[in-house]
Each structure stands twice: as structure tokens, then as C-alpha cells.
CSV table of C-alpha atoms in Angstrom, one decimal:
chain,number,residue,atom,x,y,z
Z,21,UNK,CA,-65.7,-16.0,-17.9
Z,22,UNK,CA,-67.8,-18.6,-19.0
Z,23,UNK,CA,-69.7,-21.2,-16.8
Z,24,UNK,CA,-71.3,-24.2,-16.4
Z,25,UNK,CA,-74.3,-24.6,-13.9
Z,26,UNK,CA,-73.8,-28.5,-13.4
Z,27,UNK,CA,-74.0,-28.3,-9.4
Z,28,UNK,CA,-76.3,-31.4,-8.8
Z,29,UNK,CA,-74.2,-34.2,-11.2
Z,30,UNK,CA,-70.9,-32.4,-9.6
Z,31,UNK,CA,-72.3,-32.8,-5.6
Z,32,UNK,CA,-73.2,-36.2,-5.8
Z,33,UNK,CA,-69.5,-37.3,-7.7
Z,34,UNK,CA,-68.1,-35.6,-5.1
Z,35,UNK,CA,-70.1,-36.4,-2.0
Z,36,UNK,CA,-69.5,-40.3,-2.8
Z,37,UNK,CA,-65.8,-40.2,-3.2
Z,38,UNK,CA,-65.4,-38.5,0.1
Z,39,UNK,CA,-68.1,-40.3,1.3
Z,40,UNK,CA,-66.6,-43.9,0.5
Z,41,UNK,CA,-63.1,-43.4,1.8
Z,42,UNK,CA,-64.0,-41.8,5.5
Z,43,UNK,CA,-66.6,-44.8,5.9
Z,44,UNK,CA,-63.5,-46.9,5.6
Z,45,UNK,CA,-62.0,-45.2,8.2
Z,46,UNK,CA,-65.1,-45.2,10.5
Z,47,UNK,CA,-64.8,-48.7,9.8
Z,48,UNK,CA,-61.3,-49.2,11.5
Z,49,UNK,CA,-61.9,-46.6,14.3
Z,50,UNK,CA,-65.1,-48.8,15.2
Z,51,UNK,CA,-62.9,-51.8,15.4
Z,52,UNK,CA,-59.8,-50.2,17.1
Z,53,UNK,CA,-61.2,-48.3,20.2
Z,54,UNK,CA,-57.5,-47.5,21.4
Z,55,UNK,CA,-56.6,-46.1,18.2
Z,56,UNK,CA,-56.9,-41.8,17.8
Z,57,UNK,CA,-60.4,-41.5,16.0
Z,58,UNK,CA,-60.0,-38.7,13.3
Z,59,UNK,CA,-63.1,-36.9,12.1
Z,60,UNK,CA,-65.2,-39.2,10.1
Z,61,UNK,CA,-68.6,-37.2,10.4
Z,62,UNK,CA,-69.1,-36.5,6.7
Z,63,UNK,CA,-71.8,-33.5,5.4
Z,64,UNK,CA,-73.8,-35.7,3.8
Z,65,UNK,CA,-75.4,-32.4,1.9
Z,66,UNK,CA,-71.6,-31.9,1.1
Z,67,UNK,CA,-73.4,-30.2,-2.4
Z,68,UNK,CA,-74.5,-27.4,-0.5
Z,69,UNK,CA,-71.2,-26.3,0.5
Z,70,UNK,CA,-70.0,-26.4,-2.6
Z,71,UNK,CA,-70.2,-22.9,-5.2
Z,72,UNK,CA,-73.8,-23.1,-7.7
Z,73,UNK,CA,-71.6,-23.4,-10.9
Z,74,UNK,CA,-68.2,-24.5,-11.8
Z,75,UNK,CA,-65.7,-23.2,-14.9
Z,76,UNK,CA,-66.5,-25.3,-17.9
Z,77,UNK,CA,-62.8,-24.6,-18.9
Z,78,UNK,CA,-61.8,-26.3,-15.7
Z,79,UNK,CA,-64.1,-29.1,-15.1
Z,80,UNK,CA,-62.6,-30.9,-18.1
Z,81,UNK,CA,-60.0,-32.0,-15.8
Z,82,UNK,CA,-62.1,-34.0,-14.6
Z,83,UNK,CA,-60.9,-37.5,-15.8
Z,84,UNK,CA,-62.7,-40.1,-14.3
Z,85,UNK,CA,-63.0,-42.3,-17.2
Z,86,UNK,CA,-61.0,-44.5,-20.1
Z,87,UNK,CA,-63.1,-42.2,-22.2
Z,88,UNK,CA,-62.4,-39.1,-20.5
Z,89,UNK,CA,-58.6,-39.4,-21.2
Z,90,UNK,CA,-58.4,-41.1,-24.3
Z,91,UNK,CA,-58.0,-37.6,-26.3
Z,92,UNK,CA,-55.9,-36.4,-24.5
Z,93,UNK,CA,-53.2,-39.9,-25.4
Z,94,UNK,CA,-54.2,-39.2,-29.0
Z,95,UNK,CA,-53.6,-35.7,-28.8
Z,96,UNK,CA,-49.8,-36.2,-26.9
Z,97,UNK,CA,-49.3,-39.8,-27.9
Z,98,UNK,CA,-45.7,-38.8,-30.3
Z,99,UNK,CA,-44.8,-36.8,-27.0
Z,100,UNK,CA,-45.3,-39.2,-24.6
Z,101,UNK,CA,-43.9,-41.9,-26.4
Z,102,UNK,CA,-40.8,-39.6,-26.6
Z,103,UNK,CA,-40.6,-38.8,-23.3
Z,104,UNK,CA,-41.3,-42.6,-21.9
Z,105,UNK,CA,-38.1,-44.0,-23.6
Z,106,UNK,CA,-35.5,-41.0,-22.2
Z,107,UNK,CA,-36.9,-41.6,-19.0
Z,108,UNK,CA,-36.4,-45.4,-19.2
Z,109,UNK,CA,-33.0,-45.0,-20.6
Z,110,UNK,CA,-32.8,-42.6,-17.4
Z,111,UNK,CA,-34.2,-45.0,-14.5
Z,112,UNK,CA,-32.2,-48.1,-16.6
Z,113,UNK,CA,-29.0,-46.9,-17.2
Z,114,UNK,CA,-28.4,-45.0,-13.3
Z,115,UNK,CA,-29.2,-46.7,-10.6
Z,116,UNK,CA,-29.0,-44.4,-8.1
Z,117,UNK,CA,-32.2,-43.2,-9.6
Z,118,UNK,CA,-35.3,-44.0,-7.8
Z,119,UNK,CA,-38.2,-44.2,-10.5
Z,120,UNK,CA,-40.8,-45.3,-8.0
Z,121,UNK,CA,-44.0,-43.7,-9.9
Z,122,UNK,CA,-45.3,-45.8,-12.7
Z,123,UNK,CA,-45.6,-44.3,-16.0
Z,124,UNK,CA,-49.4,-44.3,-16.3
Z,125,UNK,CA,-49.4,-41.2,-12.9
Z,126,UNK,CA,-46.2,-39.6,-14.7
Z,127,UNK,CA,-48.0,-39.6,-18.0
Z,128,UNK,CA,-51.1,-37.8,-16.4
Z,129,UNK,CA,-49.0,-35.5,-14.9
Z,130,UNK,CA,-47.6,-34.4,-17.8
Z,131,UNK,CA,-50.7,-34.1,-20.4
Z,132,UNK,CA,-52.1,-32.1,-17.5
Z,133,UNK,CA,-49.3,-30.0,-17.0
Z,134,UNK,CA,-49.6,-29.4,-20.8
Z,135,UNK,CA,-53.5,-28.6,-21.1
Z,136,UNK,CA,-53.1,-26.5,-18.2
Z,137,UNK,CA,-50.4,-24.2,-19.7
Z,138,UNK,CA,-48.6,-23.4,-16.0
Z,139,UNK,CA,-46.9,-20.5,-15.1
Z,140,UNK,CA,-45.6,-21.6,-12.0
Z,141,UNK,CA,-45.3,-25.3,-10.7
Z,142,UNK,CA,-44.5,-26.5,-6.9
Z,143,UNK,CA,-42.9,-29.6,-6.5
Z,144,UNK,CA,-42.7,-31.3,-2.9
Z,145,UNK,CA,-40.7,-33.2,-2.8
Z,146,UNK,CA,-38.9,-34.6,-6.3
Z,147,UNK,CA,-36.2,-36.6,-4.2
Z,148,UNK,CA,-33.9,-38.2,-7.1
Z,149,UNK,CA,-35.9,-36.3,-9.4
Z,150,UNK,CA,-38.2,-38.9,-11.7
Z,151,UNK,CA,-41.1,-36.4,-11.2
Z,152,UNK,CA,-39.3,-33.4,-12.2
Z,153,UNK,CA,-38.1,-34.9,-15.1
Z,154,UNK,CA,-41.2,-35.2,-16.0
Z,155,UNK,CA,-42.4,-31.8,-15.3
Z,156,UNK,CA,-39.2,-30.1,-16.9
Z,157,UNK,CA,-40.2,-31.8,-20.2
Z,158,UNK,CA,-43.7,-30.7,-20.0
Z,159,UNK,CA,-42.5,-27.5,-19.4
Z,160,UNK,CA,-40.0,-27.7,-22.1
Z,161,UNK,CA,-43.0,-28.6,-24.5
Z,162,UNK,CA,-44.8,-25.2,-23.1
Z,163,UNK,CA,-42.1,-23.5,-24.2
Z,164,UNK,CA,-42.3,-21.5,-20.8
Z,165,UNK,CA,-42.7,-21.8,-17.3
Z,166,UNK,CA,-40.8,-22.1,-13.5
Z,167,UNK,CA,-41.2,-25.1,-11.7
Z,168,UNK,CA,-40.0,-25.0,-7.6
Z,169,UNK,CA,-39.2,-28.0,-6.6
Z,170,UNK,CA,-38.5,-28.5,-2.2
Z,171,UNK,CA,-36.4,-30.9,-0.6
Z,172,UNK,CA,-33.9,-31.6,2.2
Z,173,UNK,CA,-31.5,-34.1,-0.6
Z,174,UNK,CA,-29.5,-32.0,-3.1
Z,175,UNK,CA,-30.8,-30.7,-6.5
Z,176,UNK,CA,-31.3,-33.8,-8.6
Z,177,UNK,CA,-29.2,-31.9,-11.3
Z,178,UNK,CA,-29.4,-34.3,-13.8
Z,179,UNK,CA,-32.6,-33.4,-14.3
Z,180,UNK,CA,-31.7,-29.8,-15.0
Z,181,UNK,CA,-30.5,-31.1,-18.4
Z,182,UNK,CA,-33.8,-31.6,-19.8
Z,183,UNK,CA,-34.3,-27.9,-20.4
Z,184,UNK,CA,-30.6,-26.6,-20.8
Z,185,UNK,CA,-31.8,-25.7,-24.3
Z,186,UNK,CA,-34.6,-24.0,-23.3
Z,187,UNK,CA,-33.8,-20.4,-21.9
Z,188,UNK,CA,-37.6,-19.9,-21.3
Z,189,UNK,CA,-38.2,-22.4,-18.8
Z,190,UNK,CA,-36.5,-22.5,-15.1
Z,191,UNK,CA,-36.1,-24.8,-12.6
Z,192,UNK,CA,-35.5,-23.8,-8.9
Z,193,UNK,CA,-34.0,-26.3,-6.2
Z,194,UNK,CA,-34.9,-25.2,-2.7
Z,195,UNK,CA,-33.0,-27.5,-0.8
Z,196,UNK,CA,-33.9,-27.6,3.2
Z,197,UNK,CA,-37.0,-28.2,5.0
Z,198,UNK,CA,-40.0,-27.4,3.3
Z,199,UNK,CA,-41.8,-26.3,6.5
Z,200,UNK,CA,-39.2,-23.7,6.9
Z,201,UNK,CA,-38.8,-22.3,2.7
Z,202,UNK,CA,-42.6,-22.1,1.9
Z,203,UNK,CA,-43.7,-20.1,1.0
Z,204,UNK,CA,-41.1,-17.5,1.7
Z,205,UNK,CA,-38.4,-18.8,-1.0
Z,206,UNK,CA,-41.0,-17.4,-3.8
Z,207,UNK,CA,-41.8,-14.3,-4.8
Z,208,UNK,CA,-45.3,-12.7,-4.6
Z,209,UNK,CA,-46.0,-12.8,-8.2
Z,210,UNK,CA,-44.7,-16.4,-8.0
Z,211,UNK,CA,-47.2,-17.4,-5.5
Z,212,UNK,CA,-49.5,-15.8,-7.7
Z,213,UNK,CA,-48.8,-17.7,-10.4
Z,214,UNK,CA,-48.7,-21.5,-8.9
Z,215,UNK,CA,-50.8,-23.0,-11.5
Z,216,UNK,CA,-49.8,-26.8,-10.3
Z,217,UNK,CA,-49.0,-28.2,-7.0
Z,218,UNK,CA,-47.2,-31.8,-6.9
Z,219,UNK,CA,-47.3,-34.0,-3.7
Z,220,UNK,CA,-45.0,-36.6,-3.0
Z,221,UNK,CA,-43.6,-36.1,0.5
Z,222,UNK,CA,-42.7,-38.6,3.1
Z,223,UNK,CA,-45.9,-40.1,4.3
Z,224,UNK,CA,-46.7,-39.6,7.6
Z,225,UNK,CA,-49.4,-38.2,9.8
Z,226,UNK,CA,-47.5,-35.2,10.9
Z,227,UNK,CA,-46.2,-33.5,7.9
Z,228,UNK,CA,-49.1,-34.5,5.9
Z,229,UNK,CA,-50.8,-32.3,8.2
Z,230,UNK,CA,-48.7,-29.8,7.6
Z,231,UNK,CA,-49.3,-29.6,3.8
Z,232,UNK,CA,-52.8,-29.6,3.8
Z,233,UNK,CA,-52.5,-26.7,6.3
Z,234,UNK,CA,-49.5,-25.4,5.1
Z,235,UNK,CA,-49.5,-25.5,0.9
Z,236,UNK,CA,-53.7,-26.6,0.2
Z,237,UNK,CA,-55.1,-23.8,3.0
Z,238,UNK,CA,-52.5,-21.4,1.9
Z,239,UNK,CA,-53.7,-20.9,-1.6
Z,240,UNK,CA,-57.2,-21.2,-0.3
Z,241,UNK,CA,-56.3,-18.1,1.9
Z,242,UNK,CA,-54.7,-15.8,-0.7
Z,243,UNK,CA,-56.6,-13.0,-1.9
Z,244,UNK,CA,-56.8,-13.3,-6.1
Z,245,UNK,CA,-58.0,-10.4,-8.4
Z,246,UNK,CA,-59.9,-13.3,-10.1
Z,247,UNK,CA,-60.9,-16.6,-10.0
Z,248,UNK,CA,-58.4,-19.2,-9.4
Z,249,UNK,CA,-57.4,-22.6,-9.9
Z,250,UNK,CA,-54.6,-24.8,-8.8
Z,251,UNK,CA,-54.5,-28.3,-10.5
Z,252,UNK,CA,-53.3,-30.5,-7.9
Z,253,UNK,CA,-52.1,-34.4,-7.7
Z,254,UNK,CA,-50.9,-36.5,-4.3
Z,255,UNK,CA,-49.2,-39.5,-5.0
Z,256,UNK,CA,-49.0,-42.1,-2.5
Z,257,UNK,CA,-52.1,-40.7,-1.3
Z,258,UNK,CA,-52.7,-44.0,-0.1
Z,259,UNK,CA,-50.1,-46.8,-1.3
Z,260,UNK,CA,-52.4,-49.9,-2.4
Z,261,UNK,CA,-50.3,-52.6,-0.6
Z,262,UNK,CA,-51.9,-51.3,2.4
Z,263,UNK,CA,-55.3,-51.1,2.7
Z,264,UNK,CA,-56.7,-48.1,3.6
Z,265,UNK,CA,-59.2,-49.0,6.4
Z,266,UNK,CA,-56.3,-50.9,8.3
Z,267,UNK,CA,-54.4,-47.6,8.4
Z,268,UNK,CA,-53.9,-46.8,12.1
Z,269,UNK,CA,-54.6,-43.0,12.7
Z,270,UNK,CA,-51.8,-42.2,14.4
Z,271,UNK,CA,-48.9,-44.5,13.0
Z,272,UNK,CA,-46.5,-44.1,10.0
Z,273,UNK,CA,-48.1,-46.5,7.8
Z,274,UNK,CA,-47.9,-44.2,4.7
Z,275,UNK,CA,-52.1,-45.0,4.1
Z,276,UNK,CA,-52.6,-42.7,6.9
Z,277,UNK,CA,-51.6,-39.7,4.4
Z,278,UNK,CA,-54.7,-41.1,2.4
Z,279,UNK,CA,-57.1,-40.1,5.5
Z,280,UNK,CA,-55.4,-36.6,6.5
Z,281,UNK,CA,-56.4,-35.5,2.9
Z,282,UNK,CA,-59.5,-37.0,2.5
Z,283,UNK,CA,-60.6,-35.5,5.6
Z,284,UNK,CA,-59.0,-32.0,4.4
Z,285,UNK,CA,-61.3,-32.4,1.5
Z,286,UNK,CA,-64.5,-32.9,3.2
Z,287,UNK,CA,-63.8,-30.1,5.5
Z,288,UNK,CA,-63.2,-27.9,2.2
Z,289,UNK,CA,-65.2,-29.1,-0.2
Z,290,UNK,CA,-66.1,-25.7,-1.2
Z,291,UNK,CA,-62.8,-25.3,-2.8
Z,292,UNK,CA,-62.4,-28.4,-4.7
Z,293,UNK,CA,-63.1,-29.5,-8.2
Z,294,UNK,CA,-62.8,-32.6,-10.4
Z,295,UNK,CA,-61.3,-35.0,-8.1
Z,296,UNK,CA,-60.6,-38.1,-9.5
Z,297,UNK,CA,-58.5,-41.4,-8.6
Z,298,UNK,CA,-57.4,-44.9,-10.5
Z,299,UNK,CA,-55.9,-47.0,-7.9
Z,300,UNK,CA,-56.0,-50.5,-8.7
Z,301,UNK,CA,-56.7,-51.3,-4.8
Z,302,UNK,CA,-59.3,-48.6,-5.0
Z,303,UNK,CA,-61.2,-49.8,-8.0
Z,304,UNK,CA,-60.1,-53.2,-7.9
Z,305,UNK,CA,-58.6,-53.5,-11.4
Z,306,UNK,CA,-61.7,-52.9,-13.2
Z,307,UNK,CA,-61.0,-48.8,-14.2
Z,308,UNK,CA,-57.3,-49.1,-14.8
Z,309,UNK,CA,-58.1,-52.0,-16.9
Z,310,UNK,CA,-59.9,-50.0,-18.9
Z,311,UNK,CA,-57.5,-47.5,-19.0
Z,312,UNK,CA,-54.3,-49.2,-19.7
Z,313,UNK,CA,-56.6,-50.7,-23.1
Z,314,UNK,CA,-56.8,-47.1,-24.4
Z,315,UNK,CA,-53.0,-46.3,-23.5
Z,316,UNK,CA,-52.0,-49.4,-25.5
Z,317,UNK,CA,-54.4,-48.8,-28.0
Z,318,UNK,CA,-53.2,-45.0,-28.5
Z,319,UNK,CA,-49.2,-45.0,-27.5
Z,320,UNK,CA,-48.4,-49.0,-28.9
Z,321,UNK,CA,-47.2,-49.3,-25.0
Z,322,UNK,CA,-48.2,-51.7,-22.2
Z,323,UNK,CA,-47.7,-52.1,-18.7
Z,324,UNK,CA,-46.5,-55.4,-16.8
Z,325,UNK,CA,-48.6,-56.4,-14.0
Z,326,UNK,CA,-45.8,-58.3,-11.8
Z,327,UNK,CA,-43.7,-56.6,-8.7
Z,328,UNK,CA,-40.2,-55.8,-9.6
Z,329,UNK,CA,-39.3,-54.5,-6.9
Z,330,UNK,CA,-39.6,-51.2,-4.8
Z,331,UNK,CA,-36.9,-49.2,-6.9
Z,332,UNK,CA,-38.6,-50.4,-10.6
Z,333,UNK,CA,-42.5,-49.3,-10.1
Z,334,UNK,CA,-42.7,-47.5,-13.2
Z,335,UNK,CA,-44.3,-50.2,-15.5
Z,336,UNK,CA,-46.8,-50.8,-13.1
Z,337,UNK,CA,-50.1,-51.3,-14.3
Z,338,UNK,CA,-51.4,-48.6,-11.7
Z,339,UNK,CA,-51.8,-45.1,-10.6
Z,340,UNK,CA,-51.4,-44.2,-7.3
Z,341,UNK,CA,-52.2,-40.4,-7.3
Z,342,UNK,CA,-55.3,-38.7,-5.9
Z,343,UNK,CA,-56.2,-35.9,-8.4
Z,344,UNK,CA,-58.2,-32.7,-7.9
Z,345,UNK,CA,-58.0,-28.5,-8.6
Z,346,UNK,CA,-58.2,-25.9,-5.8
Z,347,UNK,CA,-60.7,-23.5,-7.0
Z,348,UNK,CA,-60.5,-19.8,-4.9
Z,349,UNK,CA,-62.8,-17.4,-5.9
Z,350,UNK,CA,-61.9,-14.1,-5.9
Z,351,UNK,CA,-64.4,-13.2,-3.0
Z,352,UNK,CA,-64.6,-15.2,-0.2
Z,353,UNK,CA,-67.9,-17.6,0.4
């Protein structure tokens, strides 16, 4: 397999991004001494935890500019632009649908569902289903691929339509509690297989501690015959009407998720890659500026910068998924 010895440029990207968002926390722990302090003692030689070289085949995942993703819009423009107006028609004509991710995040997810050909997809949790939806017609485009999606509601089954007509790709619906079917509702060779792992659970402390433990250090744990990679994207990993460093530790304010992972990150650097974030709050405006102008410039579509209301976010000008790939090596460190 071919790689890239790029360890320096790769440490310091990371190192900052982890860096930033736990002296944020620090911050608020400082100023709320009856608050539960979490871990906030970053590595600040974070590099040297992480492997000497990473995939070149892999790192171009790594989307942290306008620039960066523009090919990818040219290259799946016709598709998304396809895929955008079923799914308005979707979230406009049913309102019992929830379409509360904008289209920028869904859009993402899907040309990196594409480039990364998955076998096997996890999806926690896809409540009405707006995110399946938009991984079945990835998968669709494949022409292959099993997406598992987890979640105590009832299979979304409209969503099942989008692939009737394709006999190659499958859907599962594990309805329950997701801390009780994963992993044992898949298969060995599915497990295996999980290619792409989707966050969007209810955002509190506890069960986001769960999924860091549970779904990110159980794929870190598995022994592979080769290298591996997961791609992976939280949403909500922080929601940007609520500042991050005002996030109390212990509460339900969904930012807290936002800390949970950030600190799993630090603590395993060694197995991430190409993380990578747009929020609006995060970068105030200036990124997804310029990444809404390439959209617009590439699909003909534009976002709409005013609230509509917590059941229409999906013309949002924003994108409020963290993004990263689990990398396990076939040996351990």
C-alpha cells in the first residue's frame, strides 16, 4: 500500500484543532469551580503519538478547505442536484418528517460516502430518516452496499423506497436500544466491513460516553488482517446556538457531546486522521462563506441564512458535523 510521510504538517493540524476546543473548556471549568472538570490536560506533543506516515489514499478526506471540496461538487454536482430536490419534495410535502440537517452536512455525507465506496455503513440514530435517505441514495449510486441503521422509533420505511429498485443495496432497521444491539445485531464479516460510521444520537453526556466507548473504541479494538479505515461524521457535535465553552460538564445541554468527543480524540489521537469541521459558530462565518460560494458556483444552489424554525434546518447556511477517519492498523502501536 502506498504512503505518504507527511507527519509534521499532519501533527500540528491536528494538535490545534484539539488543542483550541479543550482550552475552551478549561476556560469554563476555570470559571465554574462547582461544575465536574473533565480532562482538559492536552499532549501538547500530540504528533508523537500519532503513526510516522498516513495513507495518501485516505488523507484526501481531508477537506478542510473551499478548495479542498470544490472537485468533489464538480465531480457529483448532476447527482446532488438530483438528490437535493427529492429530498425537498420529501421534507416539504410530509410533515411528520424531521429534516433538521442542512443540506451543505447531507451533501458531504453523501460525496464521501461515494469516494469512499462502503461496504458496510452504521447509522445511529436516523430517527425520521433524513439521513438515511441520504445514505440509501449514495448507496444506490454505488450500486452496492448495507447500511445498519439503530434506533428505539420504528423503521422510517419511507425511506426504504429509495433503493426498492436496487436489489444490490440493503437497508437494515434495528429498532431498540442501541446500547443493547451493537454490535451483536451484525455479523462478523459485517463488522469487518463498517466502512462509515454516522453519529446523530441524542446529545447528552451519558450516552455520548457510551459511543465513544462503545462504537469509536470498538473498531479501534478489532483485530484487522490489514490496515483499516472508518470514515466517520458527528453531527451536533456541538449545536452552534450554544456556545461551546458555556457547556456545563455534566448537564444536557447537547454542546457537552462536543467535549466527550473532543476529549476521546485527544486521548486517541493515534487513531485519527483528517479531522475537519465548518461550523459557522466555530469559524465565525468566514470558512462556510467560502464554501457555500463554490456550492453556488458548482450546483446553481444557495443557502438562506435566516432561522425557520427547528423542524426546517436544511437550507441552513451551516454544517454542524465534526468529521474525521478511524485509522487501525493491523498491529497494534
Amino acid at each position: 500500500m502506498a504512503f505518504l510521510g507527511i507527519q509534521n504538517g499532519f501533527d500540528f493540524i491536528l494538535a490545534n484543532f484539539v488543542q483550541s476546543r479543550f482550552a475552551e473548556a478549561a476556560a469554563y471549568t476555570s470559571n465554574n469551580p462547582e461544575s465536574t472538570p473533565l480532562n482538559v490536560n492536552v499532549n501538547k506533543n500530540i504528533g508523537r503519538h500519532l503513526a510516522a506516515e498516513i495513507e495518501t489514499k485516505w488523507d484526501r478526506f481531508l477537506w478542510k478547505t473551499a478548495e479542498d471540496i470544490q472537485p468533489f461538487y464538480a465531480k457529483y454536482s448532476d447527482e446532488l442536484n438530483h438528490v437535493r430536490a427529492l429530498g425537498d419534495a420529501w421534507c416539504t410535502n410530509d410533515t411528520k418528517i424531521a429534516c433538521i440537517s442542512t443540506f451543505v452536512e447531507m451533501e458531504i455525507l453523501y460525496m464521501r460516502l461515494r469516494e469512499t465506496q462502503p461496504k458496510v455503513v452504521i447509522e445511529a440514530c436516523p430517527n425520521s430518516g433524513w439521513s438515511t435517505f441520504w445514505i440509501l441514495h449514495a448507496l444506490k449510486a454505488n450500486g452496492h452496499g448495507h447500511s445498519h441503521s439503530f434506533d428505539k422509533s420504528a423503521k422510517p420505511i419511507k425511506a426504504g423506497h429509495v433503493i426498492a429498485d436496487s436489489p444490490s443495496v440493503k437497508w437494515t432497521h434495528h429498532q431498540g436500544d442501541i446500547m443493547e444491539t451493537f454490535p451483536s445485531q451484525l455479523t462478523e464479516e459485517e463488522l469487518n466491513d463498517v466502512d462509515y460510521v454516522f453519529i446523530d444520537m441524542s446529545h447528552f453526556k451519558p450516552l455520548t460516553l457510551w459511543y465513544v466507548e462503545n462504537i469509536f473504541g470498538y473498531f479501534t479494538r478489532r483485530t484487522y488482517a490489514q490496515d483499516k479505515v472508518i470514515l466517520v461524521g458527528v453531527h451536533d457535535v456541538y449545536n452552534h446556538w450554544y456556545p461551546l465553552c458555556k457547556a456545563a460538564p455534566d448537564s444536557s445541554d447537547p454542546s457537552v457531546e462536543g467535549l466527550v468527543v473532543y476529549q476521546w480524540i485527544v486521548e486517541n489521537a493515534n487513531f485519527v486522521r483528517s479531522a475537519f469541521e465548518w461550523s459557522k459558530f466555530r469559524h465565525q462565518g468566514s470558512r462556510i462563506k467560502e464554501l457555500i460560494e463554490v456550492r453556488q458556483k458548482v450546483t446553481g444552489k444557495d443557502c438562506d441564512a435566516g432561522v425557520h424554525g427547528i423542524m426546517n434546518m436544511r437550507n441552513w447556511c451551516d454544517v454542524l458535523t465534526l468529521y474525521f477517519n478511524l485509522h487501525v492498523p493491523s498491529k497494534s502501536y
